[in-house]
XYZ file of C-alpha atoms in Angstrom:
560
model
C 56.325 132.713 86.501
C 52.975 131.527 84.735
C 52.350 132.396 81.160
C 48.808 133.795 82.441
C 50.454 136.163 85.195
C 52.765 137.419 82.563
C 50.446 138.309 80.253
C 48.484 139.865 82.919
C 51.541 142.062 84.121
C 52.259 143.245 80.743
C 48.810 144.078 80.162
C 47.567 141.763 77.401
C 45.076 140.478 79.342
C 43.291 141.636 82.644
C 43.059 139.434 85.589
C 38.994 138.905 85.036
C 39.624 137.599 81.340
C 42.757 134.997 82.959
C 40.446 133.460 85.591
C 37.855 132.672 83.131
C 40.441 131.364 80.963
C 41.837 129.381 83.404
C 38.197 128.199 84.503
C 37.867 127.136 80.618
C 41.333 125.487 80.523
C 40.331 122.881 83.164
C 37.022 121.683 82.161
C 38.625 121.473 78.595
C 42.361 119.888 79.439
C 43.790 122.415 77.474
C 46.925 124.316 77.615
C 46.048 128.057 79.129
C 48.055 129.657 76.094
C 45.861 127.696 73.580
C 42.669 128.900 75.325
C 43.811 132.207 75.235
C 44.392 132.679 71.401
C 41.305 130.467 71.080
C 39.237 132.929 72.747
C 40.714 136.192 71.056
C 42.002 137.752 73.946
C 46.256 136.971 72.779
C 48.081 135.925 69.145
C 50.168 133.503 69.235
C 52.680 136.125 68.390
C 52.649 137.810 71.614
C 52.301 134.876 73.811
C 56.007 134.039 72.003
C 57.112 137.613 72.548
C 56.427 136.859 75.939
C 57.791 134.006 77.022
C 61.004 134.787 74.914
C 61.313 138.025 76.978
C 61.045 136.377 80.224
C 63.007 133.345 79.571
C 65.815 135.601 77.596
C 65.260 132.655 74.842
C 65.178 133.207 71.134
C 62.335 132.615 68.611
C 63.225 130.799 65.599
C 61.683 131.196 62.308
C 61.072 127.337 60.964
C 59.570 128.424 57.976
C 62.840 129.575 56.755
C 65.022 127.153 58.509
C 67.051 124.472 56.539
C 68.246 121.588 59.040
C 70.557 119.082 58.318
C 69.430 115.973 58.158
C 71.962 114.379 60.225
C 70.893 116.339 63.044
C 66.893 116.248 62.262
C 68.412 112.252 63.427
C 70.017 112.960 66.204
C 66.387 112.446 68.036
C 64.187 109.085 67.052
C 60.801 110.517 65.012
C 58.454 108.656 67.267
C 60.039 110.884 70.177
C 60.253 114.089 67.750
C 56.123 113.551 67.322
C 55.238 112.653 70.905
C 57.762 115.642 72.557
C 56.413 118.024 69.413
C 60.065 119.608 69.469
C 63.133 118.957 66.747
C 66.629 119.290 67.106
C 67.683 121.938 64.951
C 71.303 122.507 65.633
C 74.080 120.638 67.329
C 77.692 121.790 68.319
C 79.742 118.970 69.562
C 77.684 117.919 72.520
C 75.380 120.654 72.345
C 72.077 120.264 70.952
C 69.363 123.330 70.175
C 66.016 122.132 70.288
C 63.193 123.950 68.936
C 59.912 124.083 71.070
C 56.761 125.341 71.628
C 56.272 124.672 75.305
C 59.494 125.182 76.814
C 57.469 124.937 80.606
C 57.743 120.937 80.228
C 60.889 120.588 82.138
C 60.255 116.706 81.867
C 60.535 116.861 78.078
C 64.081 118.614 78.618
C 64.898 115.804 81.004
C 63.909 112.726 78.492
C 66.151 114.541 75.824
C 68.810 114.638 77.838
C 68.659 110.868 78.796
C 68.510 110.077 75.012
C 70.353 112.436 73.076
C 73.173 112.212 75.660
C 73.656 115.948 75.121
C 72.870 119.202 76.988
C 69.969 120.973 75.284
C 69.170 124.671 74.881
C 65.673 125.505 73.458
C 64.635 128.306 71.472
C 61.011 128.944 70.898
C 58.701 128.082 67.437
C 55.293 128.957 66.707
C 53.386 125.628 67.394
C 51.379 126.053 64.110
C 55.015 126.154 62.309
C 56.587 123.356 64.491
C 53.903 120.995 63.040
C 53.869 121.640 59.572
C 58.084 121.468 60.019
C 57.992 117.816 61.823
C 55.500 117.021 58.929
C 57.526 117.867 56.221
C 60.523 116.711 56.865
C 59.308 113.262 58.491
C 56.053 112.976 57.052
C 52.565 112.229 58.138
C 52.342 109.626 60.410
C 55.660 109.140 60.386
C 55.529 108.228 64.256
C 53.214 105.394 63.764
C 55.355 103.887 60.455
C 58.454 104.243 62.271
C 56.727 101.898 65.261
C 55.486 99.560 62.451
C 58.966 99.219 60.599
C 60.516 98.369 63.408
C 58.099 95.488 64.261
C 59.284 94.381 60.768
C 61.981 92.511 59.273
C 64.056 94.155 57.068
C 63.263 92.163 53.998
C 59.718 92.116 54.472
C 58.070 94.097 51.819
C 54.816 94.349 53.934
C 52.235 93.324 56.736
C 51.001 90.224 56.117
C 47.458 88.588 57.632
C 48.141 86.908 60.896
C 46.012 86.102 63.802
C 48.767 86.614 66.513
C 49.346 89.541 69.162
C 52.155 91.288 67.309
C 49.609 91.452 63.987
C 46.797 93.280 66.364
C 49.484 95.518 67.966
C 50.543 96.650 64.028
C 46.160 96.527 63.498
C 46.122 100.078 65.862
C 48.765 101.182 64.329
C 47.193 101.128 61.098
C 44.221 102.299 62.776
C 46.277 105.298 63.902
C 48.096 105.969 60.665
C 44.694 106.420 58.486
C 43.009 108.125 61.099
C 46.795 110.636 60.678
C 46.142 110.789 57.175
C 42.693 111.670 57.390
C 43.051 114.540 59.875
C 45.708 115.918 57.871
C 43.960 116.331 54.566
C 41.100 117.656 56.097
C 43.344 120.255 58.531
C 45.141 121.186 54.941
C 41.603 121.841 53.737
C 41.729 118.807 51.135
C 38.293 117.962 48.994
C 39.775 114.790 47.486
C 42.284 112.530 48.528
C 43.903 109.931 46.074
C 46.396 106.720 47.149
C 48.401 105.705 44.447
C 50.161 102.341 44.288
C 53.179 102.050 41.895
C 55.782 99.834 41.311
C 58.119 101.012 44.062
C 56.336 103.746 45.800
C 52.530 104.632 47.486
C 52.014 108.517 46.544
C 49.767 109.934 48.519
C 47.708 113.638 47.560
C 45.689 116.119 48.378
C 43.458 118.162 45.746
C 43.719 121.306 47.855
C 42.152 124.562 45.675
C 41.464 122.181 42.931
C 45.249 121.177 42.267
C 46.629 118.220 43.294
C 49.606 118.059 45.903
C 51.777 115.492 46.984
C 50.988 114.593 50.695
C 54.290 114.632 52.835
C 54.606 111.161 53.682
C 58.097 108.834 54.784
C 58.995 106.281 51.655
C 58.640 103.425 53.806
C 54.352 103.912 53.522
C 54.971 101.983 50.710
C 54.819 98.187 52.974
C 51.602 99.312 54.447
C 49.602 100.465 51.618
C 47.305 96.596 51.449
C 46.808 97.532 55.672
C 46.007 101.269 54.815
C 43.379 100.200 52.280
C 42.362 97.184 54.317
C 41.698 99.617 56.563
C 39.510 101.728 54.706
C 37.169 99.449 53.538
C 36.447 98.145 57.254
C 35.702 101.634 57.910
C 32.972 101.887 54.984
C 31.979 98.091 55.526
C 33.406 97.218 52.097
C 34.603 93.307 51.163
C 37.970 93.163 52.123
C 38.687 90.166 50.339
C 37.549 91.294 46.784
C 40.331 93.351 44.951
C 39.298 92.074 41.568
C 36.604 94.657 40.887
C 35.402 98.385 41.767
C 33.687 99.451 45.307
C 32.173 102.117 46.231
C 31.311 103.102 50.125
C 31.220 105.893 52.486
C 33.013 106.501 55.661
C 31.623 108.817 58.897
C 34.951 110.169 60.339
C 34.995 112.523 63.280
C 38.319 115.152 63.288
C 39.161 117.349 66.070
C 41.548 119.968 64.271
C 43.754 121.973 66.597
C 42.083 125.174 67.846
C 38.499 124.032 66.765
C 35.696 121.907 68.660
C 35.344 118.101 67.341
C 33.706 118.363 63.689
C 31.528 115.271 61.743
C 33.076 114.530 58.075
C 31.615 112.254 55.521
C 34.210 110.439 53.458
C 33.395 108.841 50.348
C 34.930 106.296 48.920
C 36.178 104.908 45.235
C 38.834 101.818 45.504
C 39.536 100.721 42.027
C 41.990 97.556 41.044
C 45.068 99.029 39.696
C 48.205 97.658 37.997
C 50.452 97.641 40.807
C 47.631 97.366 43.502
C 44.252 98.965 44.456
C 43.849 102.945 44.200
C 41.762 105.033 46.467
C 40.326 108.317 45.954
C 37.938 109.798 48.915
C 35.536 113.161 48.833
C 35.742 114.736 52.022
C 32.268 116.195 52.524
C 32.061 118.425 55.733
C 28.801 117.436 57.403
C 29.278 120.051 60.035
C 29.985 122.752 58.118
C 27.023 125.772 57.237
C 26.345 125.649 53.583
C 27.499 128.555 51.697
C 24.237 131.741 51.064
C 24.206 133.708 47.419
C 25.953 136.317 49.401
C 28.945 134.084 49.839
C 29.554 133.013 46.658
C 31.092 135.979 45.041
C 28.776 136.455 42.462
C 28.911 140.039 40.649
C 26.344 142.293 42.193
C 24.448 142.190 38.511
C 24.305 138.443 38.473
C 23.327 138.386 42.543
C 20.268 140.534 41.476
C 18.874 138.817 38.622
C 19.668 135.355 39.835
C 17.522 136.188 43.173
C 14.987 137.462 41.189
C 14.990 134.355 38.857
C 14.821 132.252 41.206
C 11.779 133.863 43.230
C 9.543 132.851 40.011
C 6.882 130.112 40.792
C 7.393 128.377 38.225
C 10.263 127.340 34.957
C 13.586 125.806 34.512
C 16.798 127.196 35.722
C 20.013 125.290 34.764
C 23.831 126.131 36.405
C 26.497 124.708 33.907
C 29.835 124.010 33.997
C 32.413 121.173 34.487
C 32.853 118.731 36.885
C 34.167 120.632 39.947
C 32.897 123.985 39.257
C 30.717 124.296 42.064
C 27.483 124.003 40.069
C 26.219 121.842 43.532
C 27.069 124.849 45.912
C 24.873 127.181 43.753
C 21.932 125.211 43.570
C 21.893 124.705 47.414
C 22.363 128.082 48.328
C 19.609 128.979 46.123
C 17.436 126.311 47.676
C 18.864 127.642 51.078
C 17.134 131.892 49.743
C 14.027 130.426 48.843
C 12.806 127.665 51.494
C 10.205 128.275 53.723
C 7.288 126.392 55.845
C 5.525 127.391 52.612
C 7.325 126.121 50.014
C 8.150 122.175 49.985
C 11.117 121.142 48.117
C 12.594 118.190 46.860
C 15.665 116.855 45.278
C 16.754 113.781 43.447
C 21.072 113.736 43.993
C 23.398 111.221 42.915
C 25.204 111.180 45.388
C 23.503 113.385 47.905
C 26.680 114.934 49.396
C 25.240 117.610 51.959
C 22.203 117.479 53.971
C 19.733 120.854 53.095
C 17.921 121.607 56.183
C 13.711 121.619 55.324
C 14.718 119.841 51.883
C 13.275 116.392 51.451
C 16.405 115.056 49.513
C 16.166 111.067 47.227
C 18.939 109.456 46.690
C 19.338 107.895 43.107
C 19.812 104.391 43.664
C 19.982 102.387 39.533
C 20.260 99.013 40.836
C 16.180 99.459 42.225
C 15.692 101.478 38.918
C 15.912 105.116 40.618
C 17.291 106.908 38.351
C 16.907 111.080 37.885
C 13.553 110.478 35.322
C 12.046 107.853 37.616
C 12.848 109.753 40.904
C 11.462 113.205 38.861
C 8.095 111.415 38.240
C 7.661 110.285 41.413
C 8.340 113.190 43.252
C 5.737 115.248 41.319
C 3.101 113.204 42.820
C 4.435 114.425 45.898
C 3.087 117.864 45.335
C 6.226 120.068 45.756
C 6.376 123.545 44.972
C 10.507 123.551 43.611
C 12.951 120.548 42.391
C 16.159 120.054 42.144
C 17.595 117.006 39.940
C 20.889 116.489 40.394
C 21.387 116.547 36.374
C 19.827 116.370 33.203
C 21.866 113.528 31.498
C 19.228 112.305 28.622
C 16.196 113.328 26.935
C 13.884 111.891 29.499
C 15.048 113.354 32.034
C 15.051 116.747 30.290
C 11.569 116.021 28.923
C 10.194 115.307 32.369
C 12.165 118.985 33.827
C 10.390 120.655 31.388
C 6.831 118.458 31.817
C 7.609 119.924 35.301
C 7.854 123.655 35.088
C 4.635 123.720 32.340
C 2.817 122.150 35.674
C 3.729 124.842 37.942
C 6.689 123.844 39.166
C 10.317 125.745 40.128
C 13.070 122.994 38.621
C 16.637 123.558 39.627
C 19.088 121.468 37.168
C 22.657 121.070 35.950
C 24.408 120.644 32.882
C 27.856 120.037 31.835
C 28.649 122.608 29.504
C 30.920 125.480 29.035
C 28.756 128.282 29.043
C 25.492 129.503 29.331
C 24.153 129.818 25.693
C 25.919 126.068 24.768
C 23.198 124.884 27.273
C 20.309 125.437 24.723
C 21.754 124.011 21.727
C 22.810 120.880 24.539
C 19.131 120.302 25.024
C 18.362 119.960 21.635
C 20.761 117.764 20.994
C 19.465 115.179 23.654
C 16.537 115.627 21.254
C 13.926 118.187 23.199
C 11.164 119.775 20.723
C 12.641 123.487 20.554
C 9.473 124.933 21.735
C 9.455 122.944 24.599
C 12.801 124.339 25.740
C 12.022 127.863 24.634
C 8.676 127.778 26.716
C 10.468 126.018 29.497
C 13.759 127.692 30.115
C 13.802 131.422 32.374
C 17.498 131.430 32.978
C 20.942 129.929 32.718
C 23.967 130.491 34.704
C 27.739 129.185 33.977
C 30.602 129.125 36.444
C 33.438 128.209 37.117
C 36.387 128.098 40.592
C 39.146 130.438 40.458
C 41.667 130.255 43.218
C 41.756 133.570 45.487
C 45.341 135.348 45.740
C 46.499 133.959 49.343
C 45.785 136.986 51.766
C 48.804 136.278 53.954
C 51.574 137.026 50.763
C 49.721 139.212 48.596
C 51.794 141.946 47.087
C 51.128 144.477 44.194
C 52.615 143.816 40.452
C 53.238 144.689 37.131
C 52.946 141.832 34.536
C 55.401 141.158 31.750
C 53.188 142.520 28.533
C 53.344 138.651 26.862
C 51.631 137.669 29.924
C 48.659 139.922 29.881
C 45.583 138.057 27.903
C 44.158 139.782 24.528
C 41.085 141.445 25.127
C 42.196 142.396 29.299
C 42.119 145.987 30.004
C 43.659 147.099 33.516
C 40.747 149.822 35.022
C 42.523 153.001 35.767
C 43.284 153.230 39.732
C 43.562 149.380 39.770
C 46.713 147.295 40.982
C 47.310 143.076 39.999
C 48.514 141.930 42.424
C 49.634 137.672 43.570
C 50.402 135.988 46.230
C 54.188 135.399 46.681
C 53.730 131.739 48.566
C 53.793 131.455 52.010
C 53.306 128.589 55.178
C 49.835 129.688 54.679
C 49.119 128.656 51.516
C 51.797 125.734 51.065
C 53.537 127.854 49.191
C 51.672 128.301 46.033
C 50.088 132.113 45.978
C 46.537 130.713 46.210
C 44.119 130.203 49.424
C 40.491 129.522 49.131
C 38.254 129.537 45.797
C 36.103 131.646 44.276
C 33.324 131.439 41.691
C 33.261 133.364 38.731
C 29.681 133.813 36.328
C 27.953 134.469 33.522
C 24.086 134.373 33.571
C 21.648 134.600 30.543
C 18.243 135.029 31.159
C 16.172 134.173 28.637
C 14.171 137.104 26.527
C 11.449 137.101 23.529
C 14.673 137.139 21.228
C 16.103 134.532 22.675
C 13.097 132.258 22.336
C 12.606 132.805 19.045
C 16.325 131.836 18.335
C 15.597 128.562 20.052
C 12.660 127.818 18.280
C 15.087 128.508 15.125
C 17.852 126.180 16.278
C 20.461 129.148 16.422
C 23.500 128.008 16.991
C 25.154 129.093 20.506
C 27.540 131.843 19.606
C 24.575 133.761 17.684
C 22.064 133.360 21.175
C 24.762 134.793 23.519
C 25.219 137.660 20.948
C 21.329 138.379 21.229
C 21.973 137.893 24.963
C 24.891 140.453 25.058
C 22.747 142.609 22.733
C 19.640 142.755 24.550
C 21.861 143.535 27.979
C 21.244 140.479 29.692
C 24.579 138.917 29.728
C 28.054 139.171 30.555
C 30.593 136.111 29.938
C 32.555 134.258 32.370
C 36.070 135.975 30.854
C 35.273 139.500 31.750
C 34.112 138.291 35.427
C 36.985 136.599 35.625
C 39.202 139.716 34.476
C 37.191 141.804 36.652
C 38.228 139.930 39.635
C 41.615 140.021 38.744
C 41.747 143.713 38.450
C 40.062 143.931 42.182
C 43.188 141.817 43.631
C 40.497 138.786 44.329
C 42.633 135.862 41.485
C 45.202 136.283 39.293
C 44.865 136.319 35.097
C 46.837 133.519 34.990
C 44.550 131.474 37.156
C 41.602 132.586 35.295
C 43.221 132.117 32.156
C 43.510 128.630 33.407
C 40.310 128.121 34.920
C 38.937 128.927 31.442
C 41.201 126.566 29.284
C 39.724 123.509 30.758
């Protein structure tokens, strides 16, 4: 019987939601169980409850499965990733084979032929069947086990030819970036680095903001010249130079499973290394909706002074922070409150990584001398009402912000510091008259990413006493909690980021300590005095109590 009319009989779905499912599933050429769960109307979780009642066949849990290898071989890869099943068990002549769509008879047929062995199946999730063939044989590991067998066994890699057999390996390369690719971006990577060493090509994914090795078979090592060849045909790069540092970007279009086609911009960094060239790419999603104030998890006290701060017509207001802290997101969502058909904005961005929609965004560009000052001068001809400079790295760049705010103008900026009141006393070190900065300046904000505690493994509990920070006080009716690791979160406890914030605004007082060179602690005590400021810490321990990170991770977050 159908997967549809069972659902229908057991009264999942109704018989008007199945015919418009099935009227989806054949102008898409999708499977009518994937449309269904796409749509809402089923989890995957009954649709397996349902097809293992029918079919009296058992559901295996892969997350928790340990295979032995020997068996995992019983089946060649390349047939493991184009069947999307794995052998799981054998007895004698026996094999149990774990699959998600056990209504391909023809698959059961083809195993038969080339296992020589009858096969039983037992039903997996698909979401788990993928992530199992991936880590135990690696992404791509398909397409390198087709390559390594066009190979002889002592060659250490591909080599340039002109002949058939080299453009029948060129797709394959083709295929096994292209795997690569769709996998970071499916495990929700921002970065991903290619390592040569000596012996071995480690691939990884900065997932969260921690790195993690990619699951990828040993033999990637002979292909990592193709894979990088590869790349820099993709971002038009000189494939023959490997002497010195390039720098391109790469469009790349992923279809993720469950989700429409999607637009990603990749860029690029290939730098000569010991052993080889290294490649790091910044997966930019050029589909995605930029992230409003609401979003960002800002503390309701912060959300209402920073909206109001940034409502003024006119002064500088500077997010600080390290590299990687999100300082970008905040300044585009705050572009994103405030623009209108009567306000014109403009940015200078080096790089510009996402497109602001009614923002006129420049591109620095140093080798035609456009550079944040000279792109900041310009623009003000330009009459804008608010800028945004991608950072204030000397003093004329600082000294044309602030030339810009006396003028009339809103000026969005970033610095790299730790926290909000070191941003003054950075200023003045670039060497900026203290009364221009005290005039100048209306508000500063610091941040930093925190994981969030995976939602999937959460649980409640109660820290060991040398693990709680000095200084953290659990509220009364409040519960830590962290995540215990699960498939959803790769097993670390963490899924998805989260800012934490301190803003200063600047006051009278505060002014006055700028125009007296105070040093930084002694502002953000006048700050914490005058109410107008509460540091990233207590944010940070005030989202642990509510369950949202962990004091470790903030703990960590705050060390670097």
């Amino acid at each position: 019987m159908a997967i549809g009319t069972l659902l229908v009989d057991q009264g999942l779905i109704s018989r008007e939601q199945l015919s418009d499912a099935l009227a989806e599933q054949t102008s898409a050429g999708e499977r009518l169980d994937r449309v269904l769960v796409r749509r809402g109307l089923v989890t995957r979780e009954q649709i397996l409850q349902t097809i293992s009642s029918q079919f009296h066949m058992p559901v295996v849990d892969l997350d928790t499965l340990v295979v032995d290898p020997a068996v995992l071989s019983a089946i060649p890869s390349r047939l493991i990733f184009r069947l999307h099943c794995v052998p799981i068990r054998r007895e004698d002549s026996r094999l149990t084979v774990a699959t998600s769509d056990p209504f391909d008879l023809a698959v059961l047929d083809e195993l038969k032929l080339v296992t020589g062995c009858s096969i039983e199946l037992e039903l997996a999730d698909e979401d788990d069947l993928r992530k199992f063939i991936r880590t135990h044989l690696g992404v791509g590991g398909d397409t390198l086990d087709a390559m390594s067998a066009g190979l002889d066994a002592g060659t250490a890699e591909i080599k340039p030819s002109d002949d058939e057999s080299e453009q029948a390996q060129e797709a394959s390369v083709i295929k096994l970036v292209n795997d690569l690719l769709t996998e970071a971006i499916s495990e929700r990577a921002t970065d991903v680095h290619i390592e040569p060493y000596e012996h071995e090509l480690v691939v990884r994914y900065r997932i969260d903001g921690v790195l993690q090795r990619a699951s990828v078979p040993p033999v990637i090592n002979r292909f990592g010249a193709a894979i990088i060849s590869r790349l820099k045909i993709m971002s038009n790069l000189n494939i023959a130079e490997k002497r010195t540092p390039q720098d391109g970007r790469i469009s790349f279009r992923a279809r993720l499973p469950g989700r429409p086609p999607e637009e990603f911009d990749l860029r690029l960094s290939i730098i000569p290394m010991l052993f080889g060239e290294g490649v790091v790419l910044r997966v930019l999603n050029k589909s995605a909706v930029l992230m409003t104030l609401d979003q960002l998890g800002m503390p309701a006290w912060v959300s209402q002074n920073w909206t109001r701060l940034i409502d003024r017509p006119h002064g500088i207001l500077l997010v600080t922070g390290p590299t990687g802290s999100g300082k970008s997101t905040t300044l585009y969502a705050s572009l994103n409150k405030i623009v209108s058909d009567e306000i014109k904005a403009i940015t200078v961005e080096d790089p510009v990584e996402y497109h602001v929609p009614g923002v006129n965004q420049i591109q620095v560009n140093h080798k035609v001398g456009l550079d944040f000052a000279a792109g900041l001068r310009a623009i003000l001809r330009h009459d804008p009402d608010v800028v945004m400079i991608g950072e204030i790295r000397d003093k004329e760049t600082a000294e044309t912000a602030i030339q810009a705010s006396l003028t009339g103008h809103l000026v969005f900026s970033t610095l790299h510091t730790n926290d909000a009141p070191g941003a003054t006393t950075r200023l003045l070190d670039m060497g900026v008259e203290p009364f221009l900065v005290s005039s100048s300046v209306e508000g500063i904000m610091a941040q930093r990413l925190v994981r969030r505690v995976c939602a999937a493994c959460a649980a409640p509990f109660v820290p060991e006493s040398a693990d709680v920070p000095v200084g953290f006080v659990l509220p009364k009716g409040k519960t830590l909690v962290r995540g215990a690791g699960c498939r959803a979160c790769r097993n670390t406890g963490y899924r998805g980021r989260v800012g934490i914030y301190e803003l200063m605004e600047i006051t009278e007082e505060t002014r006055d300590l700028i125009m007296h060179r105070a040093a930084a602690p002694r502002i953000g005590a006048q700050a914490r005095t005058s109410g107008h400021f509460r540091n990233l810490l207590e944010d940070g321990y005030a989202k642990a109590a509510e369950g949202i990170t962990t004091l470790a991770e903030v703990v960590r977050s705050l060390s670097t």
